[in-house]
Each structure stands twice: as C-alpha cells, then as structure tokens.
Amino acid sequence: MEHLPIISEYLLSSDERDCKIINNLEREYLIKRNPILINYLFNKNGNDSLFKYIDQNKLLDLYPEYTTIYGPYIDYNSDEQILILYIKNKREIKLKTIYFKRAIEEIRLGYKLSDVLDISKYQKLLEMLSSYVIVNPKCVRVYYTPYVFNEEEKRKIFELYPETKIIYKPSYSKTNNSIKVRLSNNIKIDITLVRLLYEIHITKKRLTLDEKVIFKNGKTTDIRLENLELINLIEENNKAKKEAIEKYGLDVDKLLELYSPLGFNKFTYISQFPIEYKENSGRRYIILAKNGLNIRHTILLSRALMEVKEDRILDEYLETVDHIDRNNQNDNINNLRIIAKNIHSLEDSVFIEVDPVNCPVCDNLFIPNRRQRTMSKINKLGIFCSYLCSMKAKKLYNFNNLKSVTHKDLIYRYYVLDKTDLNKKKIIYLKAKTRREAFKELDQLINK
C-alpha cells in the first residue's frame, strides 16, 4: 500500500495572498504514478485550483436545499479539507460541511452517498488523498492523514489489544519523525503505525519490547508492508543497561524493585532529549516498561539516581531533584539533591534590587516600590516618596523649581539566591542591566 505526498491548494485564510502554493514540484511524478488522481486535481488548462475544478452545479443538484458553495478550507479538528454549503433567505440561514474527497466521489457517481458509508469501498481514493502540504510564507504547516483503518483491521486491533476500546486517528510526531496511533480506554497506549500494521498483518500477535519495526529503505513515509523489517533489541537493551551501571553508577536492579509494584519491571534504554525539548534539551532519561505491554514510563536519570540512593519513589507533586551547580546535564550524584518544588522555583527565580533615591520634594531617601517602577509611570512628572510630596510637586513644577526623578535615574541590580547557602541569605549578583538580559544570563547559568 503506497502513500504519495500530494501538494494541492487550500486556503488558510480569506486572503489568498497569505498562502503561496507549491504544486509543480511533483506534478510529473504524480502524472506518472497516478494518472487517475490528476483528473481529480488538475484540469486541462493547467489551473491547479481544486475549487475551480469542482462542478458546482452538479454538487448543488445533489443538495437542492443549498444555494452556494464556499471552500475548500481546513477543518482543524480532523486536519482535512472541507467544503461549506450555504443557504440564506428571509426565513433561515443554514450551513452544511462536507469533506472534499466525499464531494469529488459524489460528483463522479452522480448521487449522494449514504451517511453510513463503508469506508473500505473508497480506500484507494483515501490513499491517494492521504497527505497534503500547505506552504505559508509566514509559517509552514504540514497536515498528515496517512492511514484509515478499515473494519477488518479495527477488529484485529481489538483482538490484539482487548484492554482498549477506542482507536484514535493516526497523528504525526515531529520529535521522532513517525506516525503514531493512540489506543485508549482505561489506559492510553501510544504505538507507531508501522508496528501496529506489522502486528495485525504479519505476526498476528503483539510484538515484545525487545522487537522493533524499521524501514528497509529508510523512508519513514513509505509504510508498505514489504518495506518493513523486524529487528531484535536485546543486545541494544543489554548494552544500555551496562552503560547505565558503568558510566552513570545507576543500580538498575534496585530501580526495578522500586517500580515493580507499579508494574514496570523491564529496563529498555537510556537516551537524551532532542533539541525540540527546550527545557530538557540534552538531559538524559531512562525508559522503563511493562513486560508484554507497550506501556512505558520515562524517568530523568538524575531522578532515578536519587530514588535509588534514598530507596524510595519521590513524590511527583511535592519533590524534585535539583542540580547544585545549575547545570542540568551534570548528573554526578554529588551534584544532586532532593528539595521541595516551591523552594526549587524560588532558587531559580530572578530578584530585583533598586538603589535608594532622593525625593525631589523633601530630599528624603526612599526605595521606589513596584507600583512606582511600572512602565505606566514613564513620561510622568516623577517618582516621589509619598502622596503628599506628589501633590506639592505640581505647584513646584509650575514655578520651575522641581528636579524630578525619572525611570532613567533608577539603578537596578538583579540577583539570584546562592544554592549552597541553606539559610537563603547569600545572593549572587548578575551582570545584566535589564530584566530581559537577567533571564538570559540565568539561562546561561542553568544550561552552561
């Protein structure tokens, strides 16, 4: 079963200038591989507008209660193209949405399809219209609807996974560049589409966690069964377990004892978060799994080390593991400590300190409060120590006898708390002169 990338025209907004269309890159490839599809997508004049190609009169004949057709647009709930049928008269305003691929099929057949539709009869059409790309000059959006399970495949899935009752539509995951399917009832199971297809069509049974389905030609969009291959991960898992013990000093057996009451009794692998995870980029994590089930649990390596050291599972909502040197990639056991989450957020916060200034009216020293330092006070008369001085300032200003204090005269100093001081009295001053620079400098301290 072959899925081809189809590049077509869809409007993301009412202004056509917001959407630039790329449709000539694969025109020759599509004509060679799918000549029938070209009859749907392109007319003889070479105009690539799907909306102009639709015979609106024929479609309105099938829906006589409607008078106008708008679209195609993107339905963000289903990520598919839709048409909107519209009628407006003195008595009513009525709208009806219809999938674009359904409208094409109804125009071709010449009659309305039943609402209860055997989707397997139109599987080839769904495959040809399986994925599409929209290129916007402001942003690039990729929508995938790569596969539709027929009734026979759904029945096999429920037989292999009796603990689930709902099959969600396959969705594209950017982080690992794969298409995943979620099975859900009381528990949620995320499984790759190719693994699920391999189970229901080839092995006829659930794969173990030591088995993985890969692509022979390396193309993750080519999900034909002949392109799939099964490999064994026992050697890789044993290598990862050995690495966790020797390189990071993690007692894997003791960790599995802690999580065995929760059902997680298998150590799979240790890896690093990719750059897409901004907060945890580069941090190492561990995957535990349940034997015989595709249910996994992710633990940060730093958390696993401290749980083994304390011989208990940390509270998910109250406790966290902190890096003393603020480098979250330094997982040395001497650099880790268990603290409350509220203290952890306090230590990673940026505080501000303002030098005292003289009041321009009474000449007394005072520290401007937060309300006096807000941006709303810019270009105002000045900052004063009290309401009484601000009232006197109006009269003095009229006689040009007032030297006001403005925001430019304030001196700010930013600092963070020293983590090595248990009393939280020592502070570390930052070099930043603005609030934005202070947060950037703190990020450099955390991710150095």
Coordinates of C-alpha atoms in Angstrom, one line a residue:
M1 CA 0.0 0.0 0.0
E2 CA 1.7 3.2 -1.2
H3 CA 1.1 6.7 0.1
L4 CA 2.2 9.6 -2.1
P5 CA 2.7 13.1 -0.9
I6 CA 0.1 15.3 -2.7
I7 CA 0.7 19.0 -2.9
S8 CA -2.5 20.9 -3.6
E9 CA -4.2 24.3 -3.0
Y10 CA -6.0 25.0 0.2
L11 CA -6.9 28.4 1.7
L12 CA -5.8 29.1 5.3
S13 CA -7.4 32.5 5.4
S14 CA -9.8 34.7 3.4
D15 CA -6.9 36.5 1.8
E16 CA -5.3 34.4 -1.0
R17 CA -2.1 36.5 -0.7
D18 CA -1.4 34.9 2.7
C19 CA -0.9 31.5 1.1
K20 CA 1.6 30.6 -1.6
I21 CA 1.1 27.3 -3.3
I22 CA 3.7 24.8 -4.3
N23 CA 2.2 22.3 -6.7
N24 CA 4.6 22.0 -9.6
L25 CA 7.5 20.2 -7.8
E26 CA 5.9 16.8 -8.0
R27 CA 3.5 17.2 -10.9
E28 CA 5.5 15.0 -13.3
Y29 CA 5.9 12.4 -10.6
L30 CA 2.2 12.3 -9.8
I31 CA 1.3 12.1 -13.5
K32 CA 3.5 9.1 -14.0
R33 CA 2.3 7.3 -10.9
N34 CA -1.3 8.4 -10.6
P35 CA -2.9 9.5 -13.8
I36 CA -6.4 9.0 -12.4
L37 CA -5.6 11.3 -9.5
I38 CA -4.6 14.1 -11.9
N39 CA -8.1 14.0 -13.3
Y40 CA -9.3 14.9 -9.8
L41 CA -6.8 17.5 -9.0
F42 CA -5.9 19.3 -12.2
N43 CA -8.0 20.5 -15.2
K44 CA -6.9 20.7 -18.9
N45 CA -6.0 24.3 -18.7
G46 CA -3.3 23.6 -16.1
N47 CA -5.1 25.7 -13.4
D48 CA -4.3 24.0 -10.1
S49 CA -7.3 25.3 -8.2
L50 CA -9.3 22.5 -6.7
F51 CA -12.2 24.8 -6.1
K52 CA -12.4 25.9 -9.8
Y53 CA -12.3 22.3 -10.9
I54 CA -15.4 21.2 -9.0
D55 CA -18.6 21.3 -11.0
Q56 CA -20.6 23.4 -8.5
N57 CA -23.9 22.9 -10.4
K58 CA -23.7 19.2 -10.2
L59 CA -22.9 19.3 -6.5
L60 CA -25.8 21.7 -5.8
D61 CA -28.1 19.4 -7.8
L62 CA -27.3 16.7 -5.3
Y63 CA -28.0 19.2 -2.4
P64 CA -31.0 21.2 -3.7
E65 CA -31.7 22.8 -0.3
Y66 CA -28.4 24.8 -0.6
T67 CA -27.6 27.6 -3.0
T68 CA -23.9 28.5 -2.5
I69 CA -20.5 26.6 -2.1
Y70 CA -17.5 28.0 -0.2
G71 CA -14.1 26.4 0.2
P72 CA -12.1 24.4 0.3
Y73 CA -11.0 25.2 3.9
I74 CA -9.1 23.3 6.5
D75 CA -11.0 21.6 9.3
Y76 CA -8.6 21.8 12.2
N77 CA -10.5 19.1 14.2
S78 CA -9.8 16.5 11.5
D79 CA -7.0 18.2 9.6
E80 CA -8.8 17.5 6.4
Q81 CA -10.2 19.7 3.5
I82 CA -13.9 20.5 3.6
L83 CA -16.5 22.4 1.6
I84 CA -19.2 24.6 3.1
L85 CA -22.7 24.5 1.6
Y86 CA -24.6 27.7 2.4
I87 CA -28.2 29.0 2.1
K88 CA -29.6 32.3 3.2
N89 CA -33.1 33.6 2.8
K90 CA -35.6 35.5 4.8
R91 CA -36.6 32.6 7.0
E92 CA -33.3 30.8 7.7
I93 CA -29.5 30.6 7.5
K94 CA -28.3 27.1 7.0
L95 CA -24.8 25.6 6.8
K96 CA -23.5 22.2 6.0
T97 CA -19.9 21.0 5.9
I98 CA -18.9 18.1 3.6
Y99 CA -15.5 16.5 3.1
F100 CA -13.8 17.5 -0.2
K101 CA -13.0 13.9 -1.1
R102 CA -16.6 12.9 -0.5
A103 CA -17.8 15.7 -2.8
I104 CA -15.4 14.5 -5.5
E105 CA -16.8 11.0 -5.3
E106 CA -20.4 12.1 -5.2
I107 CA -19.9 14.3 -8.4
R108 CA -18.3 11.3 -10.1
L109 CA -21.0 8.9 -9.2
G110 CA -23.9 11.3 -9.7
Y111 CA -25.7 10.6 -6.4
K112 CA -25.4 11.4 -2.7
L113 CA -23.6 8.8 -0.6
S114 CA -25.2 7.5 2.5
D115 CA -24.2 8.9 5.8
V116 CA -23.4 5.4 6.9
L117 CA -20.6 4.7 4.4
D118 CA -18.5 1.6 4.0
I119 CA -15.1 3.4 4.0
S120 CA -13.3 0.3 2.6
K121 CA -15.1 0.7 -0.8
Y122 CA -13.3 4.1 -1.2
Q123 CA -9.9 3.0 0.3
K124 CA -8.0 3.7 -2.9
L125 CA -9.3 7.3 -3.1
L126 CA -8.5 7.8 0.5
E127 CA -5.0 6.6 0.0
M128 CA -4.4 8.9 -3.0
L129 CA -5.7 11.8 -1.0
S130 CA -3.9 10.7 2.1
S131 CA -1.5 13.6 2.8
Y132 CA -1.1 17.1 1.7
V133 CA 1.3 20.0 2.4
I134 CA 0.4 23.7 2.8
V135 CA 3.2 26.2 2.5
N136 CA 2.6 29.6 4.0
P137 CA 5.1 32.5 3.8
K138 CA 4.6 33.2 7.5
C139 CA 4.7 29.6 8.7
V140 CA 5.0 26.1 7.3
R141 CA 2.2 23.7 8.3
V142 CA 2.2 20.0 7.5
Y143 CA -1.0 18.0 7.9
Y144 CA -0.9 14.3 7.8
T145 CA -3.9 11.9 7.4
P146 CA -1.8 9.0 6.4
Y147 CA -4.0 6.0 7.0
V148 CA -7.6 5.0 7.6
F149 CA -8.2 1.6 9.3
N150 CA -11.0 -0.5 7.7
E151 CA -13.4 -2.5 9.8
E152 CA -11.4 -5.7 9.4
E153 CA -8.2 -4.0 10.7
K154 CA -10.1 -2.5 13.6
R155 CA -11.4 -5.9 14.6
K156 CA -7.9 -7.4 14.6
I157 CA -6.6 -4.4 16.7
F158 CA -9.3 -5.0 19.3
E159 CA -8.4 -8.7 19.4
L160 CA -4.7 -8.0 20.0
Y161 CA -5.4 -5.2 22.5
P162 CA -8.6 -6.2 24.4
E163 CA -7.9 -3.6 27.1
T164 CA -8.7 -0.8 24.7
K165 CA -12.0 0.2 23.1
I166 CA -11.1 3.5 21.2
I167 CA -8.8 3.9 18.2
Y168 CA -7.7 7.4 17.5
K169 CA -6.7 8.8 14.1
P170 CA -3.0 8.4 13.3
S171 CA -1.1 11.6 14.0
Y172 CA 2.4 12.8 13.0
S173 CA 5.0 13.2 15.7
K174 CA 7.7 15.8 14.9
T175 CA 10.1 14.7 17.7
N176 CA 10.8 11.2 16.4
N177 CA 9.5 11.7 12.8
S178 CA 7.0 8.9 13.0
I179 CA 3.3 8.4 12.7
K180 CA 1.6 7.2 16.0
V181 CA -1.7 5.7 16.9
R182 CA -3.3 6.1 20.3
L183 CA -5.4 3.2 21.7
S184 CA -7.4 4.2 24.8
N185 CA -9.9 3.0 27.3
N186 CA -8.9 3.0 31.0
I187 CA -5.2 3.3 29.9
K188 CA -3.6 5.0 27.0
I189 CA -1.2 3.2 24.7
D190 CA 0.8 5.1 22.0
I191 CA 2.1 2.8 19.3
T192 CA 3.7 3.6 16.0
L193 CA 1.6 2.9 12.9
V194 CA 4.1 0.6 11.3
R195 CA 4.4 -1.5 14.4
L196 CA 0.6 -1.8 14.6
L197 CA 0.3 -2.8 10.9
Y198 CA 3.1 -5.3 11.3
E199 CA 1.3 -6.9 14.2
I200 CA -2.1 -7.2 12.5
H201 CA -1.0 -8.2 9.0
I202 CA 2.2 -10.3 9.5
T203 CA 2.9 -11.6 13.0
K204 CA -0.8 -11.8 14.0
K205 CA 0.3 -11.2 17.6
R206 CA 1.7 -8.4 19.8
L207 CA 5.4 -7.7 19.5
T208 CA 7.5 -7.7 22.6
L209 CA 9.5 -4.7 23.8
D210 CA 12.7 -6.4 22.6
E211 CA 11.4 -6.2 19.0
K212 CA 11.3 -3.1 16.8
V213 CA 9.9 -2.5 13.3
I214 CA 12.2 -0.4 11.0
F215 CA 12.1 0.8 7.4
K216 CA 14.3 -1.1 4.9
N217 CA 14.8 1.9 2.6
G218 CA 15.0 4.5 5.4
K219 CA 11.9 6.4 4.2
T220 CA 9.5 6.8 7.1
T221 CA 6.6 7.8 4.9
D222 CA 6.8 4.5 2.9
I223 CA 4.6 2.3 5.1
R224 CA 4.2 -0.6 2.6
L225 CA 4.4 -4.0 4.3
E226 CA 7.3 -5.1 2.0
N227 CA 9.3 -2.1 3.2
L228 CA 9.0 -3.1 6.9
E229 CA 11.5 -5.2 8.8
L230 CA 11.6 -6.7 12.3
I231 CA 14.8 -6.4 14.4
N232 CA 15.7 -7.6 17.9
L233 CA 16.8 -5.1 20.6
I234 CA 18.0 -7.5 23.2
E235 CA 21.7 -6.7 22.6
E236 CA 21.0 -2.9 22.5
N237 CA 19.0 -3.1 25.8
N238 CA 21.7 -5.1 27.5
K239 CA 24.3 -2.6 26.2
A240 CA 22.2 0.3 27.6
K241 CA 21.8 -1.4 30.9
K242 CA 25.6 -2.0 31.1
E243 CA 26.2 1.7 30.2
A244 CA 23.8 2.9 32.9
I245 CA 25.7 0.8 35.5
E246 CA 29.3 1.5 34.5
K247 CA 29.1 5.1 33.2
Y248 CA 26.4 6.6 35.5
G249 CA 26.6 4.3 38.5
L250 CA 22.9 3.5 38.4
D251 CA 21.8 0.4 40.3
V252 CA 19.3 -0.9 37.7
D253 CA 18.1 -3.9 39.7
K254 CA 17.3 -1.7 42.7
L255 CA 15.4 0.8 40.5
L256 CA 13.3 -2.0 39.0
E257 CA 12.5 -3.2 42.6
L258 CA 11.1 0.3 43.4
Y259 CA 8.9 0.4 40.3
S260 CA 7.8 -3.3 40.2
P261 CA 4.7 -2.6 42.4
L262 CA 3.6 -0.2 39.6
G263 CA 4.1 -2.9 37.0
F264 CA 7.3 -1.5 35.4
N265 CA 9.7 -4.4 35.6
K266 CA 11.9 -4.0 32.5
F267 CA 14.7 -1.6 31.7
T268 CA 14.7 -0.7 28.0
Y269 CA 17.2 2.0 27.2
I270 CA 18.8 5.3 28.2
S271 CA 18.9 8.3 25.9
Q272 CA 19.0 12.1 25.6
F273 CA 16.2 14.6 24.9
P274 CA 16.5 16.1 21.5
I275 CA 16.8 19.9 20.9
E276 CA 13.0 20.2 20.4
Y277 CA 12.5 19.8 24.1
K278 CA 13.8 23.3 25.1
E279 CA 13.6 22.9 28.9
N280 CA 15.1 19.4 28.9
S281 CA 17.4 19.6 25.8
G282 CA 20.4 17.3 26.3
R283 CA 19.2 15.8 29.6
R284 CA 19.4 12.0 29.9
Y285 CA 16.4 10.0 30.6
I286 CA 15.5 6.3 31.2
I287 CA 12.6 4.3 29.8
L288 CA 11.0 1.6 32.0
A289 CA 8.4 -0.7 30.5
K290 CA 5.9 -3.4 31.5
N291 CA 6.6 -6.9 30.2
G292 CA 4.2 -7.9 27.4
L293 CA 2.6 -4.4 27.1
N294 CA 3.5 -1.4 25.1
I295 CA 3.3 0.8 28.2
R296 CA 6.3 2.8 29.1
H297 CA 7.4 5.2 31.9
T298 CA 10.0 8.0 31.4
I299 CA 12.3 9.0 34.3
L300 CA 15.1 11.6 34.3
L301 CA 18.4 10.0 35.1
S302 CA 19.0 12.5 37.9
R303 CA 15.7 11.5 39.5
A304 CA 16.4 7.8 39.1
L305 CA 19.8 8.2 40.8
M306 CA 18.3 9.9 43.8
E307 CA 15.5 7.5 44.1
V308 CA 17.9 4.6 44.2
K309 CA 20.0 6.4 46.8
E310 CA 17.0 7.2 49.0
D311 CA 15.5 3.7 48.3
R312 CA 12.0 5.3 47.6
I313 CA 10.0 6.8 44.8
L314 CA 9.9 10.6 45.1
D315 CA 6.6 12.4 45.4
E316 CA 5.5 13.5 41.9
Y317 CA 3.9 16.8 43.1
L318 CA 6.0 17.9 46.1
E319 CA 9.6 16.8 45.4
T320 CA 12.1 17.3 42.7
V321 CA 15.8 16.8 42.1
D322 CA 17.9 19.9 41.9
H323 CA 21.4 20.4 40.3
I324 CA 23.5 22.4 42.7
D325 CA 25.8 23.9 40.1
R326 CA 22.7 24.8 37.9
N327 CA 24.0 22.6 35.1
N328 CA 21.1 20.2 34.4
Q329 CA 23.3 17.9 32.3
N330 CA 25.8 17.3 35.2
D331 CA 24.2 14.2 36.7
N332 CA 27.0 13.5 39.2
I333 CA 25.5 12.1 42.4
N334 CA 27.4 14.7 44.5
N335 CA 25.8 17.5 42.4
L336 CA 22.2 16.3 43.1
R337 CA 19.9 16.9 46.0
I338 CA 16.2 16.4 46.7
I339 CA 14.2 19.6 47.6
A340 CA 10.6 20.8 47.6
K341 CA 9.3 22.1 44.3
N342 CA 8.4 25.5 45.8
I343 CA 12.0 26.0 47.0
H344 CA 13.3 24.9 43.7
S345 CA 11.3 27.5 41.8
L346 CA 12.4 30.1 44.4
E347 CA 16.1 29.4 43.8
D348 CA 15.8 29.6 40.0
S349 CA 13.9 32.9 40.2
V350 CA 15.4 36.3 39.3
F351 CA 15.1 39.0 42.0
I352 CA 15.4 42.8 41.6
E353 CA 17.1 45.3 43.9
V354 CA 16.7 49.1 43.4
D355 CA 19.1 51.6 44.9
P356 CA 17.5 54.3 47.2
V357 CA 16.9 57.7 45.6
N358 CA 16.3 61.2 47.0
C359 CA 12.8 62.5 46.8
P360 CA 12.9 65.7 44.7
V361 CA 10.5 67.5 47.1
C362 CA 11.5 66.6 50.6
D363 CA 15.0 65.2 49.8
N364 CA 14.5 62.1 51.9
L365 CA 16.0 58.8 50.8
F366 CA 13.4 56.1 49.8
I367 CA 13.3 52.9 47.7
P368 CA 10.7 53.0 44.9
N369 CA 8.1 50.3 45.2
R370 CA 6.9 48.0 42.5
R371 CA 4.0 50.3 41.5
Q372 CA 6.3 53.3 41.1
R373 CA 8.6 51.3 38.8
T374 CA 5.9 50.3 36.3
M375 CA 6.0 51.3 32.7
S376 CA 2.9 53.4 33.2
K377 CA 4.9 56.0 35.1
I378 CA 7.2 56.7 32.2
N379 CA 7.0 60.3 30.9
K380 CA 5.1 61.3 34.0
L381 CA 6.1 64.1 36.4
G382 CA 8.4 61.9 38.5
I383 CA 8.7 59.4 41.3
F384 CA 8.0 60.7 44.9
C385 CA 8.2 59.2 48.3
S386 CA 4.6 59.9 49.3
Y387 CA 1.3 61.2 48.0
L388 CA 1.8 64.5 49.9
C389 CA 5.1 65.1 48.0
S390 CA 3.4 64.3 44.7
M391 CA 0.7 67.0 45.4
K392 CA 3.4 69.6 46.3
A393 CA 5.3 68.7 43.2
K394 CA 2.5 70.1 41.0
K395 CA 3.0 73.6 42.4
L396 CA 6.8 73.4 42.4
Y397 CA 6.7 72.3 38.7
N398 CA 4.7 75.3 37.7
F399 CA 7.4 77.6 39.1
N400 CA 10.2 75.5 37.5
N401 CA 11.7 74.8 40.9
L402 CA 11.4 70.9 40.6
K403 CA 14.1 68.5 39.6
S404 CA 12.1 65.3 39.1
V405 CA 13.4 61.7 39.4
T406 CA 12.6 59.6 36.4
H407 CA 13.0 56.0 35.5
K408 CA 16.3 56.7 33.8
D409 CA 17.7 57.8 37.2
L410 CA 16.9 54.4 38.9
I411 CA 19.7 51.9 39.2
Y412 CA 18.5 48.2 39.1
R413 CA 20.5 45.2 40.2
Y414 CA 19.4 41.6 39.5
Y415 CA 20.4 38.7 41.6
V416 CA 19.6 35.0 42.3
L417 CA 19.9 33.0 45.6
D418 CA 23.0 31.0 46.3
K419 CA 22.0 27.3 46.4
T420 CA 24.9 26.4 48.6
D421 CA 23.5 28.6 51.4
L422 CA 20.9 26.7 53.4
N423 CA 19.7 29.9 55.1
K424 CA 19.0 31.6 51.7
K425 CA 20.8 34.8 52.7
K426 CA 23.7 34.7 50.3
I427 CA 22.9 36.1 46.9
I428 CA 24.7 36.1 43.5
Y429 CA 24.5 39.4 41.6
L430 CA 24.1 39.2 37.8
K431 CA 25.8 41.4 35.3
A432 CA 22.6 42.2 33.5
K433 CA 21.2 45.7 33.3
T434 CA 17.7 44.9 32.2
R435 CA 15.2 42.3 33.1
R436 CA 15.4 40.5 29.7
E437 CA 19.2 40.3 30.0
A438 CA 18.9 38.9 33.5
F439 CA 16.7 36.0 32.4
K440 CA 19.2 35.3 29.5
E441 CA 22.1 35.2 32.0
L442 CA 20.2 32.9 34.3
D443 CA 19.5 30.5 31.3
Q444 CA 23.2 30.5 30.6
L445 CA 23.9 29.6 34.3
I446 CA 21.4 26.8 34.1
N447 CA 22.5 25.4 30.7
K448 CA 26.2 26.1 30.8

